[in-house]
Short mmCIF file of C-alpha atoms in Angstrom, two decimals:
data_model
loop_
_atom_site.label_atom_id
_atom_site.label_comp_id
_atom_site.label_asym_id
_atom_site.label_seq_id
_atom_site.Cartn_x
_atom_site.Cartn_y
_atom_site.Cartn_z
CA MET A 6 21.26 -26.09 -7.46
CA LYS A 7 24.01 -25.80 -9.96
CA ALA A 8 27.64 -24.82 -8.28
CA TYR A 9 27.91 -21.81 -9.82
CA ARG A 10 24.71 -20.60 -8.54
CA THR A 11 25.89 -21.34 -5.32
CA VAL A 12 28.69 -18.65 -5.74
CA LEU A 13 26.50 -16.17 -7.45
CA GLY A 14 24.10 -16.53 -4.22
CA TRP A 15 27.00 -16.06 -2.02
CA VAL A 16 28.23 -12.96 -3.58
CA GLU A 17 25.00 -11.27 -3.69
CA GLN A 18 24.76 -11.86 -0.14
CA GLU A 19 28.09 -10.45 0.90
CA ILE A 20 27.10 -7.45 -1.27
CA THR A 21 23.67 -7.13 0.22
CA GLU A 22 24.85 -7.37 3.92
CA GLY A 23 27.58 -4.99 3.35
CA ARG A 24 30.60 -7.20 3.95
CA LEU A 25 31.62 -6.84 0.15
CA HIS A 26 31.79 -3.42 -1.55
CA ILE A 27 31.83 -1.82 -4.89
CA GLY A 28 35.51 -1.14 -5.89
CA GLU A 29 36.72 -3.94 -3.58
CA ARG A 30 38.16 -7.30 -5.04
CA LEU A 31 36.61 -10.73 -4.58
CA PRO A 32 38.66 -13.04 -2.53
CA PRO A 33 40.94 -15.47 -4.57
CA GLU A 34 39.23 -18.10 -6.89
CA ARG A 35 40.73 -20.72 -4.85
CA SER A 36 39.92 -19.33 -1.44
CA ILE A 37 35.88 -18.99 -2.46
CA ALA A 38 36.28 -22.46 -4.15
CA GLN A 39 37.19 -23.91 -0.66
CA ARG A 40 34.94 -21.97 1.40
CA LEU A 41 31.79 -23.05 -0.75
CA ASN A 42 33.03 -26.61 -1.40
CA VAL A 43 32.85 -25.90 -5.34
CA SER A 44 35.31 -26.17 -7.92
CA ARG A 45 36.87 -23.33 -9.08
CA THR A 46 35.56 -23.89 -12.41
CA SER A 47 32.34 -23.03 -11.00
CA VAL A 48 33.84 -20.02 -9.29
CA ARG A 49 35.07 -18.63 -12.43
CA GLU A 50 31.81 -19.36 -14.24
CA ALA A 51 30.05 -17.18 -11.61
CA ILE A 52 32.50 -14.70 -12.38
CA ARG A 53 31.61 -14.52 -16.07
CA VAL A 54 28.14 -14.17 -15.28
CA LEU A 55 28.86 -11.26 -12.84
CA GLU A 56 30.99 -9.60 -15.74
CA ALA A 57 27.95 -10.10 -17.70
CA MET A 58 25.49 -8.23 -14.97
CA GLY A 59 27.99 -5.33 -14.94
CA MET A 60 28.87 -6.27 -11.42
CA ALA A 61 32.53 -7.48 -11.65
CA ARG A 62 35.54 -6.76 -14.19
CA SER A 63 38.08 -9.89 -13.86
CA GLY A 64 41.77 -9.78 -15.00
CA VAL A 65 42.56 -6.75 -12.87
CA GLY A 66 46.14 -5.92 -12.40
CA SER A 67 48.69 -8.38 -12.05
CA GLY A 68 50.90 -10.16 -9.65
CA PRO A 69 49.36 -10.44 -6.15
CA ASP A 70 46.99 -7.41 -6.82
CA ALA A 71 45.32 -9.43 -9.82
CA GLY A 72 41.80 -10.46 -9.27
CA THR A 73 38.10 -9.49 -9.77
CA LEU A 74 36.81 -6.07 -8.80
CA ILE A 75 33.30 -5.20 -8.03
CA THR A 76 31.76 -2.83 -10.16
CA ALA A 77 28.36 -1.41 -10.67
CA ASP A 78 27.45 -0.77 -14.34
CA PRO A 79 23.95 -1.56 -14.74
CA SER A 80 23.74 -0.61 -18.34
CA THR A 81 26.03 -3.72 -19.23
CA PRO A 82 23.27 -6.37 -18.49
CA PHE A 83 20.38 -4.03 -20.08
CA THR A 84 22.29 -3.44 -23.14
CA SER A 85 23.37 -7.28 -23.88
CA ALA A 86 20.07 -8.62 -23.10
CA MET A 87 18.23 -6.12 -25.41
CA ARG A 88 20.41 -6.57 -28.15
CA LEU A 89 20.08 -10.50 -27.74
CA HIS A 90 16.56 -10.54 -27.33
CA PHE A 91 15.91 -7.93 -30.13
CA ALA A 92 18.00 -10.38 -32.42
CA THR A 93 15.69 -13.10 -31.72
CA SER A 94 12.60 -11.14 -32.88
CA HIS A 95 11.09 -11.91 -29.86
CA LEU A 96 11.56 -8.25 -28.52
CA PRO A 97 9.75 -6.29 -31.28
CA ALA A 98 11.27 -3.09 -32.79
CA GLY A 99 8.23 -1.35 -32.28
CA ASP A 100 8.02 -1.86 -28.61
CA ILE A 101 11.58 -0.80 -28.67
CA VAL A 102 10.51 2.55 -29.99
CA GLN A 103 7.47 3.08 -27.97
CA THR A 104 9.35 2.50 -25.00
CA ARG A 105 12.09 5.04 -25.82
CA LEU A 106 9.39 7.85 -26.21
CA LEU A 107 7.98 7.00 -23.24
CA LEU A 108 11.17 7.41 -21.28
CA GLU A 109 12.55 10.43 -23.36
CA ALA A 110 9.25 12.30 -22.97
CA TRP A 111 9.34 11.74 -19.17
CA ALA A 112 13.05 12.98 -19.20
CA VAL A 113 12.76 16.23 -20.71
CA GLU A 114 9.84 17.00 -18.59
CA HIS A 115 12.01 16.16 -15.37
CA ILE A 116 15.42 17.67 -16.26
CA ASP A 117 17.44 19.45 -13.43
CA ALA A 118 18.37 22.72 -14.72
CA ALA A 119 21.56 22.81 -12.81
CA SER A 120 22.52 19.30 -14.22
CA PRO A 121 26.29 19.20 -15.83
CA PHE A 122 24.78 16.77 -18.43
CA LEU A 123 22.93 19.96 -19.97
CA ASP A 124 26.33 21.19 -20.76
CA SER A 125 27.63 18.00 -22.44
CA ALA A 126 23.89 18.38 -24.12
CA ARG A 127 25.26 21.67 -25.77
CA VAL A 128 28.82 20.40 -26.56
CA LEU A 129 27.10 17.49 -28.41
CA LEU A 130 25.01 20.03 -30.63
CA VAL A 131 28.00 22.24 -31.65
CA ALA A 132 29.88 18.70 -32.53
CA MET A 133 26.70 17.75 -34.72
CA ASP A 134 26.56 21.28 -36.32
CA ASP A 135 29.78 20.17 -38.51
CA PRO A 136 28.49 19.67 -42.10
CA ALA A 137 31.53 17.29 -42.95
CA LEU A 138 30.29 14.77 -40.41
CA GLU A 139 29.62 11.35 -41.75
CA ALA A 140 26.19 9.72 -41.28
CA GLU A 141 27.67 7.24 -38.89
CA ARG A 142 29.35 9.59 -36.31
CA PHE A 143 26.54 11.93 -36.61
CA LEU A 144 24.27 9.24 -35.27
CA GLU A 145 26.68 8.34 -32.57
CA LEU A 146 26.55 11.93 -31.52
CA ASP A 147 22.80 12.20 -31.58
CA ALA A 148 22.28 8.82 -29.71
CA GLU A 149 24.70 10.72 -27.05
CA PHE A 150 22.58 13.72 -26.97
CA HIS A 151 19.75 11.83 -26.26
CA VAL A 152 20.95 9.93 -23.66
CA ALA A 153 22.31 13.17 -21.99
CA LEU A 154 19.13 14.76 -21.84
CA ALA A 155 17.92 11.60 -20.20
CA GLN A 156 21.05 11.62 -17.69
CA ALA A 157 20.12 15.25 -16.83
CA ALA A 158 16.99 14.03 -15.28
CA GLY A 159 18.46 12.45 -12.69
CA ASN A 160 16.92 9.00 -12.96
CA VAL A 161 19.93 6.51 -12.70
CA LEU A 162 17.74 3.72 -14.14
CA ILE A 163 15.47 5.50 -16.61
CA SER A 164 19.07 6.99 -18.13
CA THR A 165 20.23 3.33 -17.97
CA MET A 166 17.47 1.98 -19.71
CA MET A 167 17.45 4.86 -22.39
CA GLY A 168 21.49 4.22 -23.18
CA SER A 169 20.81 0.57 -23.50
CA LEU A 170 17.64 0.93 -25.55
CA ARG A 171 19.78 3.24 -27.88
CA ASP A 172 22.97 0.75 -28.07
CA ALA A 173 20.59 -1.93 -28.61
CA ILE A 174 18.96 -0.90 -31.76
CA GLY A 175 21.79 1.37 -32.85
CA GLN A 176 23.29 -1.08 -35.71
CA TYR A 177 19.31 -0.90 -36.80
CA THR A 178 19.33 2.73 -37.04
CA LEU A 179 22.53 2.97 -39.06
CA ASP A 180 21.19 0.52 -41.56
CA MET A 181 17.99 2.67 -41.94
CA ILE A 182 19.90 5.34 -43.53
CA SER A 183 19.79 3.68 -46.89
CA ASN A 184 16.00 4.27 -46.55
CA LEU A 185 16.17 8.09 -46.62
CA SER A 186 16.29 9.79 -50.03
CA ASP A 187 18.52 12.45 -48.82
CA TRP A 188 20.55 12.18 -45.88
CA GLY A 189 21.79 15.84 -45.73
CA ALA A 190 17.96 17.27 -45.69
CA THR A 191 17.42 14.75 -42.98
CA ALA A 192 20.64 15.81 -40.89
CA ALA A 193 19.75 19.46 -41.34
CA ARG A 194 16.00 19.12 -39.92
CA LEU A 195 17.70 16.89 -37.10
CA ARG A 196 19.96 19.47 -36.11
CA SER A 197 17.46 22.27 -36.11
CA GLU A 198 14.74 19.74 -33.96
CA HIS A 199 17.80 19.19 -31.40
CA HIS A 200 18.29 22.76 -30.98
CA ALA A 201 14.62 23.65 -30.66
CA ILE A 202 14.43 20.49 -27.87
CA LEU A 203 17.49 21.83 -26.09
CA GLY A 204 16.10 25.39 -26.51
CA ALA A 205 12.82 24.23 -24.63
CA VAL A 206 14.63 22.74 -21.86
CA LEU A 207 16.86 25.63 -21.19
CA THR A 208 14.13 28.23 -21.32
CA GLY A 209 11.96 25.79 -18.59
CA ASN A 210 9.54 24.70 -21.04
CA PRO A 211 9.14 21.22 -20.18
CA SER A 212 5.82 20.25 -21.66
CA GLU A 213 7.05 21.70 -24.99
CA ALA A 214 10.11 20.10 -24.79
CA SER A 215 8.23 16.49 -24.34
CA ARG A 216 6.08 17.42 -27.22
CA LEU A 217 9.12 18.43 -29.58
CA VAL A 218 10.86 15.46 -28.49
CA THR A 219 8.24 12.84 -29.33
CA ALA A 220 7.72 14.60 -32.66
CA HIS A 221 11.17 14.44 -33.35
CA ILE A 222 11.42 10.55 -32.42
CA GLU A 223 8.23 9.71 -34.29
CA GLY A 224 9.28 11.67 -37.38
CA TYR A 225 12.72 10.33 -37.98
CA TYR A 226 11.66 6.57 -37.48
CA ARG A 227 8.23 7.25 -39.85
CA GLU A 228 10.86 8.62 -42.49
CA ALA A 229 13.36 5.92 -42.22
CA GLY A 230 10.46 3.44 -42.46
CA PHE A 231 11.14 1.73 -38.72
CA PRO A 232 8.04 -0.83 -37.85
CA SER A 233 6.56 1.43 -35.35
CA ARG A 234 3.58 1.12 -33.18
CA VAL A 235 3.61 4.55 -32.32
CA GLY A 236 0.28 6.74 -32.24
CA MET B 7 39.29 -11.23 -26.28
CA LYS B 8 38.91 -13.71 -23.64
CA ALA B 9 37.80 -17.14 -25.27
CA TYR B 10 33.96 -17.42 -23.73
CA ARG B 11 33.45 -13.79 -25.30
CA THR B 12 34.17 -15.42 -28.73
CA VAL B 13 31.58 -17.88 -28.24
CA LEU B 14 29.18 -15.31 -27.03
CA GLY B 15 29.88 -13.30 -30.40
CA TRP B 16 29.40 -16.83 -32.18
CA VAL B 17 25.91 -17.38 -30.86
CA GLU B 18 24.62 -13.88 -31.39
CA GLN B 19 25.86 -14.15 -34.98
CA GLU B 20 24.29 -17.43 -35.26
CA ILE B 21 20.65 -16.07 -33.81
CA THR B 22 20.92 -12.50 -35.60
CA GLU B 23 21.69 -14.42 -39.12
CA GLY B 24 18.93 -16.70 -38.46
CA ARG B 25 21.01 -20.18 -38.60
CA LEU B 26 20.19 -20.71 -34.58
CA HIS B 27 16.25 -20.46 -33.65
CA ILE B 28 14.49 -20.28 -30.19
CA GLY B 29 13.59 -23.62 -28.95
CA GLU B 30 16.53 -24.92 -30.93
CA ARG B 31 19.52 -26.47 -29.24
CA LEU B 32 23.20 -25.61 -29.08
CA PRO B 33 25.62 -27.96 -30.65
CA PRO B 34 27.39 -29.93 -28.07
CA GLU B 35 30.18 -28.09 -26.35
CA ARG B 36 33.12 -30.23 -27.88
CA SER B 37 31.69 -29.62 -31.35
CA ILE B 38 31.56 -25.47 -30.63
CA ALA B 39 35.07 -25.75 -28.68
CA GLN B 40 36.51 -27.18 -31.93
CA ARG B 41 35.00 -25.12 -34.42
CA LEU B 42 35.87 -21.96 -32.40
CA ASN B 43 39.36 -23.15 -31.29
CA VAL B 44 38.56 -22.62 -27.56
CA SER B 45 38.58 -24.71 -24.45
CA ARG B 46 35.37 -26.56 -23.46
CA THR B 47 35.55 -24.64 -20.23
CA SER B 48 35.48 -21.54 -22.17
CA VAL B 49 32.27 -22.67 -24.22
CA ARG B 50 30.74 -23.73 -20.63
CA GLU B 51 31.32 -20.20 -19.25
CA ALA B 52 29.75 -18.81 -22.09
CA ILE B 53 26.50 -20.76 -21.81
CA ARG B 54 26.67 -19.99 -17.93
CA VAL B 55 26.26 -16.17 -19.29
CA LEU B 56 23.54 -17.14 -21.70
CA GLU B 57 21.75 -18.75 -18.97
CA ALA B 58 21.91 -15.35 -17.05
CA MET B 59 20.94 -13.53 -20.29
CA GLY B 60 17.63 -15.36 -20.49
CA MET B 61 19.10 -16.99 -23.97
CA ALA B 62 19.80 -20.48 -22.89
CA ARG B 63 18.75 -23.32 -20.56
CA SER B 64 21.30 -26.13 -20.01
CA GLY B 65 21.04 -29.65 -18.83
CA VAL B 66 17.93 -30.17 -20.54
CA GLY B 67 16.75 -33.77 -21.18
CA SER B 68 19.13 -36.49 -20.76
CA GLY B 69 21.24 -39.14 -22.98
CA PRO B 70 21.69 -38.10 -26.60
CA ASP B 71 18.84 -35.45 -26.29
CA ALA B 72 20.77 -33.39 -23.56
CA GLY B 73 21.86 -29.81 -24.00
CA THR B 74 21.36 -26.40 -24.01
CA LEU B 75 18.26 -25.03 -25.54
CA ILE B 76 18.12 -21.57 -26.76
CA THR B 77 15.32 -19.87 -24.91
CA ALA B 78 13.96 -16.18 -24.75
CA ASP B 79 13.46 -14.82 -21.46
CA PRO B 80 13.95 -11.26 -21.43
CA SER B 81 12.72 -10.70 -17.81
CA THR B 82 15.82 -13.01 -16.35
CA PRO B 83 18.67 -10.57 -16.88
CA PHE B 84 16.44 -7.52 -15.93
CA THR B 85 15.47 -8.91 -12.71
CA SER B 86 18.82 -10.46 -11.78
CA ALA B 87 20.82 -7.16 -12.73
CA MET B 88 18.17 -4.97 -10.95
CA ARG B 89 18.45 -7.09 -7.73
CA LEU B 90 22.07 -7.09 -7.81
CA HIS B 91 22.57 -3.32 -8.49
CA PHE B 92 19.78 -2.40 -5.84
CA ALA B 93 21.86 -4.23 -3.40
CA THR B 94 24.79 -2.40 -4.02
CA SER B 95 22.70 1.16 -3.45
CA HIS B 96 23.92 2.15 -6.54
CA LEU B 97 20.48 1.90 -7.88
CA PRO B 98 18.50 4.24 -5.36
CA ALA B 99 15.05 2.79 -4.25
CA GLY B 100 13.50 5.98 -5.32
CA ASP B 101 14.45 5.77 -8.76
CA ILE B 102 12.99 2.50 -9.01
CA VAL B 103 9.48 3.58 -7.67
CA GLN B 104 9.58 6.72 -9.97
CA THR B 105 10.36 3.97 -13.05
CA ARG B 106 7.44 1.86 -11.88
CA LEU B 107 5.09 5.20 -11.61
CA LEU B 108 5.94 6.19 -15.18
CA LEU B 109 5.60 2.62 -16.82
CA GLU B 110 2.35 1.66 -14.95
CA ALA B 111 0.73 4.79 -15.44
CA TRP B 112 1.49 4.46 -19.27
CA ALA B 113 0.43 0.66 -19.17
CA VAL B 114 -3.31 1.46 -17.95
CA GLU B 115 -3.83 4.31 -20.65
CA HIS B 116 -2.87 1.96 -23.18
CA ILE B 117 -4.54 -1.31 -22.43
CA ASP B 118 -6.25 -3.48 -25.03
CA ALA B 119 -9.34 -4.27 -23.72
CA ALA B 120 -9.39 -7.52 -25.57
CA SER B 121 -6.12 -8.69 -23.82
CA PRO B 122 -6.72 -11.92 -21.96
CA PHE B 123 -4.58 -10.39 -19.02
CA LEU B 124 -7.73 -8.54 -17.89
CA ASP B 125 -9.01 -11.95 -17.19
CA SER B 126 -6.05 -12.64 -15.23
CA ALA B 127 -6.29 -9.22 -13.41
CA ARG B 128 -9.73 -10.02 -12.36
CA VAL B 129 -9.05 -13.35 -11.06
CA LEU B 130 -6.34 -12.17 -9.01
CA LEU B 131 -8.69 -9.37 -7.45
CA VAL B 132 -11.08 -12.44 -6.04
CA ALA B 133 -8.45 -14.21 -4.80
CA MET B 134 -7.25 -11.00 -2.73
CA ASP B 135 -10.41 -10.63 -1.53
CA ASP B 136 -10.12 -13.65 0.78
CA PRO B 137 -9.77 -12.12 4.22
CA ALA B 138 -7.72 -15.42 5.67
CA LEU B 139 -4.68 -14.28 2.90
CA GLU B 140 -1.56 -13.65 4.94
CA ALA B 141 0.19 -10.44 3.68
CA GLU B 142 3.12 -12.30 2.32
CA ARG B 143 0.86 -14.04 -0.17
CA PHE B 144 -1.50 -10.85 -0.44
CA LEU B 145 1.77 -8.97 -1.86
CA GLU B 146 2.48 -11.77 -4.28
CA LEU B 147 -0.85 -11.57 -5.50
CA ASP B 148 -0.86 -7.77 -5.76
CA ALA B 149 2.38 -7.76 -7.84
CA GLU B 150 0.85 -10.04 -10.34
CA PHE B 151 -2.19 -7.75 -10.67
CA HIS B 152 0.10 -4.70 -11.39
CA VAL B 153 2.24 -7.00 -13.55
CA ALA B 154 -1.05 -8.46 -15.57
CA LEU B 155 -2.55 -4.98 -16.32
CA ALA B 156 1.12 -3.92 -17.79
CA GLN B 157 0.80 -7.15 -19.99
CA ALA B 158 -2.29 -6.08 -20.96
CA ALA B 159 -1.08 -3.20 -22.74
CA GLY B 160 1.07 -5.29 -25.10
CA ASN B 161 4.23 -3.90 -24.98
CA VAL B 162 6.62 -6.87 -24.08
CA LEU B 163 9.47 -4.60 -23.06
CA ILE B 164 7.61 -2.19 -20.78
CA SER B 165 5.83 -5.36 -19.19
CA THR B 166 8.94 -7.28 -18.81
CA MET B 167 10.75 -4.10 -17.27
CA MET B 168 7.71 -3.46 -14.54
CA GLY B 169 7.88 -7.54 -13.80
CA SER B 170 11.47 -7.22 -12.90
CA LEU B 171 11.32 -4.01 -10.68
CA ARG B 172 8.50 -5.49 -8.93
CA ASP B 173 10.73 -8.81 -8.33
CA ALA B 174 13.85 -6.65 -7.69
CA ILE B 175 12.09 -4.73 -4.77
CA GLY B 176 9.90 -7.61 -3.57
CA GLN B 177 11.77 -8.52 -0.45
CA TYR B 178 12.21 -4.84 0.22
CA THR B 179 8.28 -4.09 0.00
CA LEU B 180 7.56 -7.06 2.39
CA ASP B 181 9.99 -6.05 4.94
CA MET B 182 8.16 -2.48 4.84
CA ILE B 183 5.11 -4.27 6.06
CA SER B 184 6.58 -3.81 9.60
CA ASN B 185 6.16 -0.05 9.56
CA LEU B 186 2.57 -0.17 8.61
CA SER B 187 0.70 0.57 12.02
CA ASP B 188 -2.48 -1.73 10.83
CA TRP B 189 -1.88 -4.22 8.04
CA GLY B 190 -5.63 -5.42 8.04
CA ALA B 191 -6.71 -1.62 7.24
CA THR B 192 -4.02 -1.39 4.56
CA ALA B 193 -4.99 -4.14 2.83
CA ALA B 194 -8.41 -3.12 2.78
CA ARG B 195 -7.81 0.03 1.02
CA LEU B 196 -5.55 -1.77 -1.49
CA ARG B 197 -8.54 -3.88 -2.40
CA SER B 198 -10.79 -1.29 -3.04
CA GLU B 199 -8.53 0.87 -4.81
CA HIS B 200 -7.39 -2.17 -7.11
CA HIS B 201 -11.22 -2.81 -7.61
CA ALA B 202 -11.22 1.17 -8.86
CA ILE B 203 -8.21 0.78 -11.05
CA LEU B 204 -9.51 -2.50 -12.88
CA GLY B 205 -12.92 -0.71 -12.98
CA ALA B 206 -11.76 2.54 -14.55
CA VAL B 207 -9.80 0.37 -17.56
CA LEU B 208 -12.90 -1.88 -18.16
CA THR B 209 -15.28 1.01 -18.53
CA GLY B 210 -12.52 2.75 -20.80
CA ASN B 211 -11.25 5.43 -18.68
CA PRO B 212 -7.74 5.43 -19.36
CA SER B 213 -7.13 8.81 -18.01
CA GLU B 214 -9.02 7.81 -14.81
CA ALA B 215 -7.12 4.53 -14.60
CA SER B 216 -3.76 6.46 -14.81
CA ARG B 217 -4.70 8.92 -11.77
CA LEU B 218 -5.88 5.99 -9.82
CA VAL B 219 -2.98 3.54 -10.05
CA THR B 220 -0.36 6.65 -9.50
CA ALA B 221 -2.36 7.86 -6.43
CA HIS B 222 -2.77 3.98 -5.28
CA ILE B 223 1.33 3.47 -5.77
CA GLU B 224 2.43 6.72 -4.13
CA GLY B 225 0.10 6.45 -1.43
CA TYR B 226 1.52 2.87 -0.49
CA TYR B 227 5.23 3.98 -0.52
CA ARG B 228 4.30 6.74 1.56
CA GLU B 229 2.37 5.10 4.25
CA ALA B 230 5.01 2.33 4.25
CA GLY B 231 8.18 4.87 4.35
CA PHE B 232 9.78 3.96 1.22
CA PRO B 233 12.74 6.30 0.36
CA SER B 234 10.72 8.12 -2.52
CA ARG B 235 11.38 11.00 -5.02
CA VAL B 236 8.01 10.82 -6.34
CA GLY B 237 5.96 14.07 -6.56
#
């Protein structure tokens, strides 16, 4: 086994067995290296991998407080991995869209009416109603609106995957705008569809919300010429 | 920006712009270090992160052929990340089960009848019919059966996530066996449910397959006392 894997295994065991918690610091590199009989370089390599997994943030603080903090950000690895694998074309865009449809339709059917994320969704719609908004900013808010709806369903894994999917194809989605004949008309349609989706959610009509969000996503990708396997 | 991130960004760009392909080797560490004006240690750290992302395999071959191969295994990061985040309890087991139900019910409703993965599923059922099988081995084959069904639906992302979810909670699932009053009776029931699910798929009854797979998963977790949010 490569030495950095020994370090990774040790960290995972410390977390699993409750000796190391989120928000705490890893012991200094030197002490981990001594304890596991590996080089400090190997410890550093393991820390980089933990950073990539959203499990650590290094270079926190300075002086005696400097170190590596244990964190829990499951979106980090999903987003990076999806972006990288999408880049190789081994993860087809159509599969990503299909997955997004599945997760979002499920989410709007399972929304917790008391979730504060519904307030965020409402605020985002108001921001998107600004007619002076540029396309790039509109699409950012649009992505946040969809992620807020997913968060309101209360499943950490599903909302994390949703956010990562959106991030992974974000640049792609932006590039597609040039395929649209009239961005202003598209934006107006997206606005009214968003209001209808949130309306169905707020009036307690989950199956209508699910139908609307599916039509909304499929319609946009079709119009923009996304390579879809939908339908 | 930390130096290893410079290296990661460069690799991603090379892949995205089609100058580096899956199955090819990265240039030697020394040459990447020179080109990007970073240390070889930073290059090594970036390679470790790429390995963790399923994008590279290092230490391939020996002599002049040794090096780091570009790969595309999207299951690697999902599995590691899910296992780690599950260990911190920031990813509740109930959320994982709920996600698994969503993905599997979708998969059996979208199976490609000509998929070779259906043959694998059939072979796995025969293997599980062996009454001498130990519980641990039974559960491994069981997991493979469910992943094969997901693969038969043809969406790379969904089947990858399914496999990672199963791996992430594999040990947990195994530990739960001790909660069962009669493993033999449970195994007999699981066998007949598996045959019924595959039967519904093969006779072209997707909605029945979806209903059966949902009842099958919910039933097992309920019996084993898994902390479920299902229903």
